[in-house]
Structure formats: C-alpha cells, structure tokens
Amino acid sequence: PEGAMASDQPPVIVRAPVGSLATTLATAHEDLRVFLVLLLAATSSAMRGCLWEDGPFWRVYAGPGLEGAPITSSAPELRDQFRKWLFHLDGEWVQAFREFTEQAEQHVFGADYRQLLSDAKYMASGLMPSDGPEAIEDFAQLLRSLLSQYSAALLDERAIAERLVTVVERRTDVFTEAQISAVSVAYDESVERAMLDRDLDVPESYPHELWDGPDDFEPEDDPLGGLGGHEAAMWDAVAAPAPAEEFDDDAAADFWGAALRDEGSDF
C-alpha cells in the first residue's frame, strides 16, 4: 500500500546553514558579533527567551553598567538601566551635561563644540519617554543653547550640528513638536548668521576711491587673485552643504538606541 511505501522512505533531514552563520560571526568585528546576536535575540522568539528576556544574561553582558541593580530586577529593568548607563542618562544626567558644557566654555581655547554636539547627538539617540518630560525639556533647551553658540562657519561643527538636528527630528516619541521645531529653528538661525557674516566680511570689490594706481586696473588683474576673490571662494565653501561622510562613528548609537527601547525590542 501507499502508506507502507511512504513509511519505508528514509526521513528527510533539513539542516540549517549553521556553518555559514558561525563563519560570519567568527570573521566579523567583535561589535558586529554582539549586534548580530542581540538582533537575533530581539527578533527570534526562540532566542528571545534565552537572551533578550534573560536577566542573568544582561547581568553578565552589561557588567559595570548594572552596578547596584537589585537582585530582583527583571530583564526589562536591567536593559533600561544598561541603556541609561550606555548613553550617560543615569543620575542627574541633564545637570551633569550642563556643567560639562559650562566647563568646556571656560577653557582657555574655548569650547570644543564639535565634541559637545557629538555628545548631545549620542545622548539624544538613547533617550526614552520614561526619562521624564521635565528632564527632556531641560535637555532640549541645552540643545538650543549649543546650536546658538557653535560656529556654522566651521564645516565640521556644522555637519555634526545637522546630524544632531536629524536625530531630534526623528525622535518624535521623545521630543514634542514644539521642542523639535525650536531645535530646528536654532540650527537654521545659526546657518543664517554664518551666511550674513560672510556677506558683511567679504567686500564686493576693492575701494577704488582709495586706489592711486592706473585707472584701468581691475581687481581681476591682480596676479594674486585679489583678496576679495580669495575670501569669496572661502565663504562659498562655507555656504555649501557639508559633504557626506562615508562612515558615521555614532552608528552604534543608532543601533542601541533602537534595540534597548522597551517598545522597540521587536524591531
């Protein structure tokens, strides 16, 4: 009978490509290996139970980031504490960042706004609504202050400021519409100031009324190219959009910012 013939057939065993996954993990950078494992833990129901929702795993993995965590803490609580530690959002984090910026501004060479803006972008990537509306409002005010003080004429600072605003604009789960608008306006005004300063500092031509040379001399005849031409070229570069970077050093922040949100654990 057909049933007997079917039972005599050897079972078909389908093997998962474990070797290829193991090879990928073995040859990948250590940070990428962690990302892959946690991504599987967040998306796979099988691995979710043994890693993502496992408190002992987070205690081992997070290490010093969970110092002082109660022994009864659940996996979501441990993940949240790890997030705060990772993004410097633990304790009085707003006051700590405010004091850090004030100390930087008192430096003999002035504040390194490139670093301050980068730090602010990193912190914004890890924010959660549970961090509190008052703290988030104070942080948004600090962001507006930074964007009003940095120099948009410096392309490296301006590029980081733009990325900071991009992060804020997409974090509608944390920042209110008014806060996002205020941060965006602060950035736009910084760019407008840089362009206005360019127009005020660059003369349209040499002051001919002070020129005591040949009447037919024009600035473009200057063998050195003319001061106005040099400054105009420099400021044209300032007004141009910042070139895109091939690699974002804060890419890990985007990963962790999404992975460690309670509502984002199923991404």
Coordinates of C-alpha atoms in Angstrom, one line a residue, residues 39-249:
L39 CA 19.4 41.3 16.9
L40 CA 18.6 37.6 16.7
A41 CA 17.6 37.7 20.4
A42 CA 15.2 40.6 19.7
T43 CA 13.6 39.2 16.6
S44 CA 13.7 35.4 17.2
S45 CA 11.1 34.0 19.7
A46 CA 13.4 31.1 20.4
M47 CA 16.4 33.3 21.3
R48 CA 14.3 35.9 22.9
G49 CA 13.6 33.7 25.9
C50 CA 17.2 32.6 26.4
L51 CA 18.9 36.0 25.9
W52 CA 16.7 39.1 25.4
E53 CA 14.4 38.3 28.3
D54 CA 17.0 36.6 30.5
G55 CA 18.1 38.7 33.5
P56 CA 21.3 36.7 34.2
F57 CA 22.5 37.2 30.6
W58 CA 22.1 41.0 30.9
R59 CA 24.0 41.0 34.3
V60 CA 26.9 39.2 32.6
Y61 CA 26.9 41.1 29.4
A62 CA 26.3 44.7 30.8
G63 CA 28.9 44.2 33.6
P64 CA 29.6 47.5 35.3
G65 CA 26.6 49.1 33.6
L66 CA 24.4 47.3 36.0
E67 CA 26.3 48.1 39.2
G68 CA 23.9 48.5 42.1
A69 CA 20.9 46.9 40.3
P70 CA 18.7 45.0 42.8
I71 CA 18.9 41.2 42.6
T72 CA 15.2 41.1 41.9
S73 CA 15.4 43.3 38.8
S74 CA 13.7 41.9 35.7
A75 CA 15.2 41.8 32.3
P76 CA 13.4 44.9 31.0
E77 CA 14.6 46.8 34.1
L78 CA 18.2 45.7 33.6
R79 CA 18.0 46.6 29.9
D80 CA 16.7 50.1 30.9
Q81 CA 19.5 50.6 33.4
F82 CA 22.1 49.5 30.9
R83 CA 20.6 51.9 28.3
K84 CA 20.9 54.8 30.8
W85 CA 24.5 53.9 31.6
L86 CA 25.4 53.4 28.0
F87 CA 24.1 56.8 26.9
H88 CA 25.1 58.7 30.0
L89 CA 21.4 59.2 31.0
D90 CA 21.7 57.9 34.6
G91 CA 21.5 60.0 37.7
E92 CA 21.2 63.8 37.3
W93 CA 22.3 63.5 33.7
V94 CA 20.9 66.9 32.5
Q95 CA 22.7 68.8 35.2
A96 CA 25.9 66.8 34.6
F97 CA 25.8 67.6 30.9
R98 CA 25.1 71.3 31.6
E99 CA 28.1 71.5 34.0
F100 CA 30.2 69.7 31.4
T101 CA 29.3 72.3 28.7
E102 CA 29.9 75.2 31.1
Q103 CA 33.3 73.9 32.0
A104 CA 34.1 73.5 28.3
E105 CA 33.1 77.0 27.5
Q106 CA 35.6 78.3 30.2
H107 CA 38.5 76.6 28.5
V108 CA 41.3 78.9 27.6
F109 CA 40.9 78.0 23.9
G110 CA 37.1 78.0 24.0
A111 CA 34.7 75.1 23.9
D112 CA 35.1 72.2 21.5
Y113 CA 31.6 72.4 20.1
R114 CA 32.3 69.5 17.7
Q115 CA 32.7 67.3 20.7
L116 CA 29.8 68.8 22.6
L117 CA 27.4 68.5 19.7
S118 CA 28.6 64.9 19.1
D119 CA 27.9 64.1 22.8
A120 CA 24.5 65.6 22.6
K121 CA 23.6 63.6 19.5
Y122 CA 24.7 60.4 21.2
M123 CA 22.6 61.1 24.3
A124 CA 19.5 62.0 22.1
S125 CA 19.8 58.7 20.4
G126 CA 19.3 56.8 23.6
L127 CA 16.5 58.9 25.2
M128 CA 13.2 57.3 26.2
P129 CA 9.9 58.9 27.2
S130 CA 10.5 57.3 30.7
D131 CA 13.4 59.6 31.2
G132 CA 10.9 62.3 32.1
P133 CA 9.3 65.3 30.3
E134 CA 11.0 67.8 32.6
A135 CA 14.4 66.4 32.0
I136 CA 13.8 66.1 28.3
E137 CA 12.7 69.8 28.2
D138 CA 15.8 70.9 30.0
F139 CA 17.9 68.8 27.6
A140 CA 16.1 70.4 24.6
Q141 CA 17.0 73.9 26.0
L142 CA 20.6 72.8 26.2
L143 CA 20.5 71.7 22.6
R144 CA 19.1 75.1 21.5
S145 CA 21.9 76.8 23.5
L146 CA 24.6 74.7 21.9
L147 CA 23.1 75.4 18.4
S148 CA 23.1 79.1 19.1
Q149 CA 26.8 79.2 20.2
Y150 CA 28.7 77.0 17.9
S151 CA 30.1 78.3 14.6
A152 CA 28.2 77.3 11.5
A153 CA 31.1 78.8 9.5
L154 CA 33.2 75.7 10.6
L155 CA 32.1 72.9 8.3
D156 CA 33.0 70.1 10.8
E157 CA 30.9 71.7 13.6
R158 CA 28.1 72.4 11.2
A159 CA 28.0 68.9 9.9
I160 CA 27.6 67.4 13.4
A161 CA 25.0 70.1 14.3
E162 CA 23.0 69.0 11.3
R163 CA 23.2 65.3 12.3
L164 CA 22.1 66.3 15.8
V165 CA 19.0 68.0 14.5
T166 CA 18.3 65.0 12.3
V167 CA 18.3 62.7 15.3
V168 CA 16.0 65.1 17.3
E169 CA 13.6 65.4 14.3
R170 CA 13.1 61.7 14.1
R171 CA 12.7 61.2 17.9
T172 CA 9.0 62.1 17.9
D173 CA 8.5 59.5 20.6
V174 CA 10.6 61.6 23.0
F175 CA 10.5 65.3 21.9
T176 CA 7.4 67.3 21.5
E177 CA 6.6 69.0 18.2
A178 CA 7.4 72.4 19.8
Q179 CA 10.7 71.1 21.1
I180 CA 11.7 69.7 17.7
S181 CA 10.7 72.9 16.0
A182 CA 12.7 75.1 18.4
V183 CA 15.8 72.9 17.9
S184 CA 15.4 73.1 14.1
V185 CA 14.9 76.9 14.2
A186 CA 18.1 77.3 16.3
Y187 CA 20.1 75.4 13.7
D188 CA 18.6 77.3 10.8
E189 CA 19.4 80.6 12.5
S190 CA 23.0 79.5 13.1
V191 CA 23.4 78.9 9.3
E192 CA 21.8 82.2 8.5
R193 CA 24.2 84.0 10.8
A194 CA 27.2 82.4 9.2
M195 CA 25.9 83.5 5.7
L196 CA 25.2 87.0 7.0
D197 CA 28.7 87.3 8.4
R198 CA 30.0 86.2 5.1
D199 CA 28.2 88.9 3.3
L200 CA 29.4 91.6 5.8
D201 CA 33.0 90.4 5.8
V202 CA 33.6 90.0 2.0
P203 CA 33.9 93.2 0.0
E204 CA 32.3 93.3 -3.4
S205 CA 35.4 95.0 -4.9
Y206 CA 38.4 96.9 -3.9
P207 CA 37.8 100.5 -2.7
H208 CA 38.6 102.3 -6.0
E209 CA 38.3 105.7 -4.3
L210 CA 41.5 104.8 -2.3
W211 CA 43.3 103.4 -5.4
D212 CA 46.1 105.6 -6.6
G213 CA 47.2 103.3 -9.5
P214 CA 46.2 103.1 -13.2
D215 CA 42.6 104.0 -13.9
D216 CA 42.1 100.8 -16.0
F217 CA 43.2 98.5 -13.2
E218 CA 40.6 95.9 -12.1
P219 CA 40.7 93.5 -9.2
E220 CA 40.8 90.5 -11.5
D221 CA 44.0 91.8 -13.0
D222 CA 45.7 91.2 -9.7
P223 CA 48.2 88.4 -10.2
L224 CA 47.5 87.1 -6.7
G225 CA 43.8 86.7 -7.5
G226 CA 42.6 89.5 -5.2
L227 CA 41.7 89.4 -1.5
G228 CA 38.0 89.6 -2.3
G229 CA 38.2 86.6 -4.6
H230 CA 40.0 84.5 -2.0
E231 CA 37.6 85.3 0.7
A232 CA 34.6 84.8 -1.6
A233 CA 35.9 81.4 -2.5
M234 CA 36.4 80.5 1.1
W235 CA 32.9 81.6 2.1
D236 CA 31.3 79.9 -0.9
A237 CA 32.7 76.7 0.6
V238 CA 31.2 77.6 4.0
A239 CA 27.8 78.2 2.4
A240 CA 27.9 74.9 0.6
P241 CA 26.3 71.8 2.3
A242 CA 28.7 69.8 4.3
P243 CA 30.0 66.7 2.5
A244 CA 28.5 63.4 3.5
E245 CA 30.8 61.2 5.5
E246 CA 31.4 57.6 4.4
F247 CA 31.1 56.2 7.9
D248 CA 29.3 57.6 10.9
D249 CA 31.1 57.0 14.1

